[in-house]
Amino acid sequence: EIVAAAEGLLGGGSKPLAGRRVLVTSGPTHEPIDPVRVLANRSSGRQGHAIAAAAARAGADVTLVSGPVAIADPAGVAVVRVETARQMLAAVEAALPADVAVFAAAVADWRVAEDASQKIKKGAGGPPLLALVENPDILATVARGANRPTLVVGFAAETENVVENAKAKLVRKAADFIVANDVSPAGGVMGGDDNTVHVVGPAGVESWPAMSKAAVAEALVARIAEVLGGAS
Amino acid sequence: EIVAAAEGLLGGGSKPLAGRRVLVTSGPTHEPIDPVRVLANRSSGRQGHAIAAAAARAGADVTLVSGPVAIADPAGVAVVRVETARQMLAAVEAALPADVAVFAAAVADWRVAEDASQKIKKGAGGPPLLALVENPDILATVARGANRPTLVVGFAAETENVVENAKAKLVRKAADFIVANDVSPAGGVMGGDDNTVHVVGPAGVESWPAMSKAAVAEALVARIAEVLGGAS
């Protein structure tokens, strides 16, 4: 009761997502090459985890599907841990239906066509040639699926043409919003505390100022509540 | 003084590696494919970090060269962080000379021939073919180098023919000892707390019982002190 009262005081008692189911993905995926090697994306999971935490604070019933990360589970969130893109898609589909889905994970676009059951040895034949196949597109699959959430938010980590790529992705993936950011190494976004995002929606592009990933999460959840409020 | 006294009581005041320089490598390496993707080895760094910590407790002057890990730096150790195999070799060579080198890192055998400066886009051309080239062999380079430490210890993470592979590696790499373990997924060694190792040396194979990675580290450091003691 004391905690609830304190939360009421701190948060102004505002629970704009009360009664809503929110699904968030976060972290990288690891695609096995053999038992000791993986193809991986760089992603700390900080932004996705912060969004899950912010949605829970806003009163939502939150499921977080996370790839391998080294950060703590957010409070008040059901966490499902996965490793590969295919496992992430299965966990996402199992967590539907939801009112909102936020796909913040850095899913590997490709996996190795056939991963080896034993460690590949360095041999006289030289390095192996890794034949890749495309992974399922989780965002597009859910956005075009029968169980489509009311609001589908994708992320786009780019190193060039950030806003143009995000606009094309919005249409191609049938998402409602794409949150795009520049992850060029010089920017320090990956693994860092801050983020500078462009929110691309049907009405155009909002370029938000640089802020902490926690602040981006709060602002994004507020924006989601606003859109859902109008839609309910 | 209280801490020193307690350490004296706990450790029996025994500093068998006092005055010795010990170099330890730990963790995986990450080989960039493009700014957001990497080829990586699975390795938590727990075993290598435990060895560095145990060597420091035994009185050695320890340098730990570590790939990207999510665990804390061991106490009383100089830590050099690297990402790729080539960076690890450069950091190792900069840390020589040493009396002992323990190569516990899971170094990627291969890297992508040319990593892309911008994020590779999913395109109509299908998945990229990753052409790999061999990384430098850090263990063999140091064991056969002009600055060779008195004692060179390698690791062999295998999923089959563990001892046979380790025996061949001992000769091929010119190491004094190879610590070999079975990292098949069913065993739970990778990322776990325990380890079951075979120590392959000139006099044969010692198969140690399953124990914690901390205990493996203590036993290995005791074995190193024993061999060095005889050699000095």
Short mmCIF file of N, CA, C and O in Angstrom, two decimals, chain B residues 140-187:
data_model
loop_
_atom_site.label_atom_id
_atom_site.label_comp_id
_atom_site.label_asym_id
_atom_site.label_seq_id
_atom_site.Cartn_x
_atom_site.Cartn_y
_atom_site.Cartn_z
N ALA B 140 49.80 -19.97 -30.97
CA ALA B 140 50.99 -20.44 -31.69
C ALA B 140 51.98 -19.30 -31.92
O ALA B 140 53.20 -19.50 -31.83
N THR B 141 51.47 -18.10 -32.22
CA THR B 141 52.35 -16.96 -32.46
C THR B 141 53.21 -16.67 -31.24
O THR B 141 54.43 -16.47 -31.35
N VAL B 142 52.59 -16.69 -30.05
CA VAL B 142 53.34 -16.38 -28.83
C VAL B 142 54.24 -17.56 -28.45
O VAL B 142 55.39 -17.37 -28.06
N ALA B 143 53.72 -18.79 -28.60
CA ALA B 143 54.51 -19.96 -28.18
C ALA B 143 55.75 -20.15 -29.04
O ALA B 143 56.74 -20.72 -28.59
N ARG B 144 55.69 -19.67 -30.29
CA ARG B 144 56.84 -19.81 -31.18
C ARG B 144 57.61 -18.50 -31.35
O ARG B 144 58.56 -18.43 -32.14
N GLY B 145 57.20 -17.48 -30.61
CA GLY B 145 57.78 -16.15 -30.79
C GLY B 145 59.05 -15.93 -30.00
O GLY B 145 59.43 -16.74 -29.14
N ALA B 146 59.73 -14.81 -30.30
CA ALA B 146 60.99 -14.48 -29.64
C ALA B 146 60.78 -14.21 -28.15
O ALA B 146 61.65 -14.48 -27.33
N ASN B 147 59.61 -13.67 -27.81
CA ASN B 147 59.31 -13.31 -26.42
C ASN B 147 58.58 -14.42 -25.68
O ASN B 147 57.79 -14.16 -24.78
N ARG B 148 58.78 -15.66 -26.05
CA ARG B 148 58.00 -16.75 -25.47
C ARG B 148 58.10 -16.78 -23.94
O ARG B 148 59.20 -16.82 -23.38
N PRO B 149 56.94 -16.79 -23.25
CA PRO B 149 56.98 -16.95 -21.79
C PRO B 149 57.54 -18.33 -21.43
O PRO B 149 57.52 -19.26 -22.25
N THR B 150 58.01 -18.47 -20.20
CA THR B 150 58.53 -19.76 -19.73
C THR B 150 57.46 -20.84 -19.85
O THR B 150 57.74 -21.97 -20.25
N LEU B 151 56.24 -20.46 -19.52
CA LEU B 151 55.15 -21.44 -19.54
C LEU B 151 54.00 -20.88 -20.38
O LEU B 151 53.49 -19.79 -20.12
N VAL B 152 53.60 -21.66 -21.40
CA VAL B 152 52.50 -21.26 -22.28
C VAL B 152 51.37 -22.29 -22.15
O VAL B 152 51.58 -23.47 -22.43
N VAL B 153 50.20 -21.82 -21.70
CA VAL B 153 49.05 -22.70 -21.49
C VAL B 153 47.95 -22.30 -22.45
O VAL B 153 47.52 -21.14 -22.47
N GLY B 154 47.49 -23.27 -23.27
CA GLY B 154 46.38 -23.01 -24.19
C GLY B 154 45.12 -23.68 -23.70
O GLY B 154 45.15 -24.52 -22.80
N PHE B 155 43.99 -23.30 -24.28
CA PHE B 155 42.71 -23.94 -24.00
C PHE B 155 42.18 -24.56 -25.29
O PHE B 155 42.46 -24.05 -26.39
N ALA B 156 41.43 -25.63 -25.16
CA ALA B 156 40.78 -26.23 -26.31
C ALA B 156 39.34 -26.55 -25.95
O ALA B 156 39.08 -27.41 -25.11
N ALA B 157 38.42 -25.78 -26.54
CA ALA B 157 36.99 -26.06 -26.34
C ALA B 157 36.54 -26.95 -27.48
O ALA B 157 36.59 -26.55 -28.63
N GLU B 158 36.16 -28.17 -27.15
CA GLU B 158 35.82 -29.14 -28.18
C GLU B 158 34.41 -29.68 -27.96
O GLU B 158 33.86 -29.59 -26.85
N THR B 159 33.86 -30.26 -29.03
CA THR B 159 32.58 -30.95 -28.86
C THR B 159 32.69 -32.44 -29.15
O THR B 159 31.72 -33.17 -29.00
N GLU B 160 33.87 -32.88 -29.58
CA GLU B 160 34.09 -34.32 -29.82
C GLU B 160 35.60 -34.59 -29.79
O GLU B 160 36.40 -33.68 -30.01
N ASN B 161 36.00 -35.83 -29.49
CA ASN B 161 37.41 -36.23 -29.46
C ASN B 161 38.25 -35.24 -28.66
O ASN B 161 39.30 -34.77 -29.10
N VAL B 162 37.76 -34.91 -27.47
CA VAL B 162 38.32 -33.80 -26.69
C VAL B 162 39.81 -33.99 -26.41
O VAL B 162 40.63 -33.11 -26.69
N VAL B 163 40.18 -35.14 -25.86
CA VAL B 163 41.58 -35.35 -25.46
C VAL B 163 42.48 -35.50 -26.69
O VAL B 163 43.59 -34.95 -26.73
N GLU B 164 42.01 -36.23 -27.71
CA GLU B 164 42.82 -36.42 -28.93
C GLU B 164 43.10 -35.06 -29.58
O GLU B 164 44.22 -34.77 -29.99
N ASN B 165 42.06 -34.23 -29.70
CA ASN B 165 42.25 -32.90 -30.29
C ASN B 165 43.24 -32.07 -29.47
O ASN B 165 44.05 -31.32 -30.01
N ALA B 166 43.16 -32.21 -28.14
CA ALA B 166 44.04 -31.42 -27.27
C ALA B 166 45.49 -31.88 -27.41
O ALA B 166 46.41 -31.05 -27.44
N LYS B 167 45.70 -33.19 -27.52
CA LYS B 167 47.07 -33.70 -27.69
C LYS B 167 47.68 -33.17 -28.99
O LYS B 167 48.85 -32.75 -29.02
N ALA B 168 46.90 -33.19 -30.05
CA ALA B 168 47.39 -32.69 -31.34
C ALA B 168 47.67 -31.19 -31.26
O ALA B 168 48.66 -30.69 -31.80
N LYS B 169 46.81 -30.47 -30.54
CA LYS B 169 46.97 -29.02 -30.41
C LYS B 169 48.24 -28.68 -29.63
O LYS B 169 48.93 -27.71 -29.95
N LEU B 170 48.55 -29.48 -28.59
CA LEU B 170 49.75 -29.25 -27.78
C LEU B 170 51.00 -29.20 -28.67
O LEU B 170 51.84 -28.31 -28.54
N VAL B 171 51.08 -30.16 -29.56
CA VAL B 171 52.25 -30.26 -30.44
C VAL B 171 52.21 -29.17 -31.51
O VAL B 171 53.18 -28.44 -31.73
N ARG B 172 51.02 -29.03 -32.14
CA ARG B 172 50.88 -28.11 -33.27
C ARG B 172 51.16 -26.66 -32.84
O ARG B 172 51.74 -25.88 -33.59
N LYS B 173 50.75 -26.33 -31.60
CA LYS B 173 50.88 -24.95 -31.15
C LYS B 173 52.14 -24.71 -30.32
O LYS B 173 52.38 -23.59 -29.89
N ALA B 174 52.91 -25.76 -30.05
CA ALA B 174 54.12 -25.62 -29.24
C ALA B 174 53.82 -25.09 -27.84
O ALA B 174 54.58 -24.32 -27.26
N ALA B 175 52.67 -25.53 -27.28
CA ALA B 175 52.30 -25.10 -25.92
C ALA B 175 52.87 -26.08 -24.91
O ALA B 175 53.27 -27.21 -25.25
N ASP B 176 52.94 -25.66 -23.63
CA ASP B 176 53.40 -26.54 -22.57
C ASP B 176 52.25 -27.36 -21.99
O ASP B 176 52.44 -28.49 -21.57
N PHE B 177 51.09 -26.73 -21.92
CA PHE B 177 49.88 -27.44 -21.47
C PHE B 177 48.69 -26.98 -22.31
O PHE B 177 48.62 -25.81 -22.72
N ILE B 178 47.78 -27.91 -22.54
CA ILE B 178 46.47 -27.56 -23.12
C ILE B 178 45.40 -27.98 -22.12
O ILE B 178 45.38 -29.13 -21.67
N VAL B 179 44.55 -27.04 -21.75
CA VAL B 179 43.42 -27.35 -20.88
C VAL B 179 42.22 -27.54 -21.79
O VAL B 179 41.78 -26.60 -22.47
N ALA B 180 41.71 -28.77 -21.85
CA ALA B 180 40.67 -29.09 -22.82
C ALA B 180 39.35 -29.35 -22.09
O ALA B 180 39.34 -29.94 -21.01
N ASN B 181 38.27 -28.89 -22.70
CA ASN B 181 36.97 -29.23 -22.12
C ASN B 181 35.94 -29.47 -23.21
O ASN B 181 36.12 -29.10 -24.38
N ASP B 182 34.88 -30.16 -22.82
CA ASP B 182 33.80 -30.50 -23.73
C ASP B 182 32.71 -29.44 -23.58
O ASP B 182 32.11 -29.31 -22.52
N VAL B 183 32.50 -28.66 -24.64
CA VAL B 183 31.53 -27.57 -24.56
C VAL B 183 30.26 -27.89 -25.35
O VAL B 183 29.56 -26.99 -25.79
N SER B 184 29.97 -29.18 -25.52
CA SER B 184 28.70 -29.55 -26.16
C SER B 184 27.56 -28.89 -25.39
O SER B 184 27.61 -28.81 -24.16
N PRO B 185 26.53 -28.43 -26.12
CA PRO B 185 25.45 -27.70 -25.45
C PRO B 185 24.84 -28.47 -24.27
O PRO B 185 24.49 -27.88 -23.26
N ALA B 186 24.77 -29.80 -24.38
CA ALA B 186 24.14 -30.58 -23.31
C ALA B 186 24.90 -30.46 -21.99
O ALA B 186 24.33 -30.63 -20.91
N GLY B 187 26.21 -30.15 -22.06
CA GLY B 187 27.03 -30.14 -20.86
C GLY B 187 26.84 -28.91 -19.98
O GLY B 187 27.14 -28.94 -18.80
#
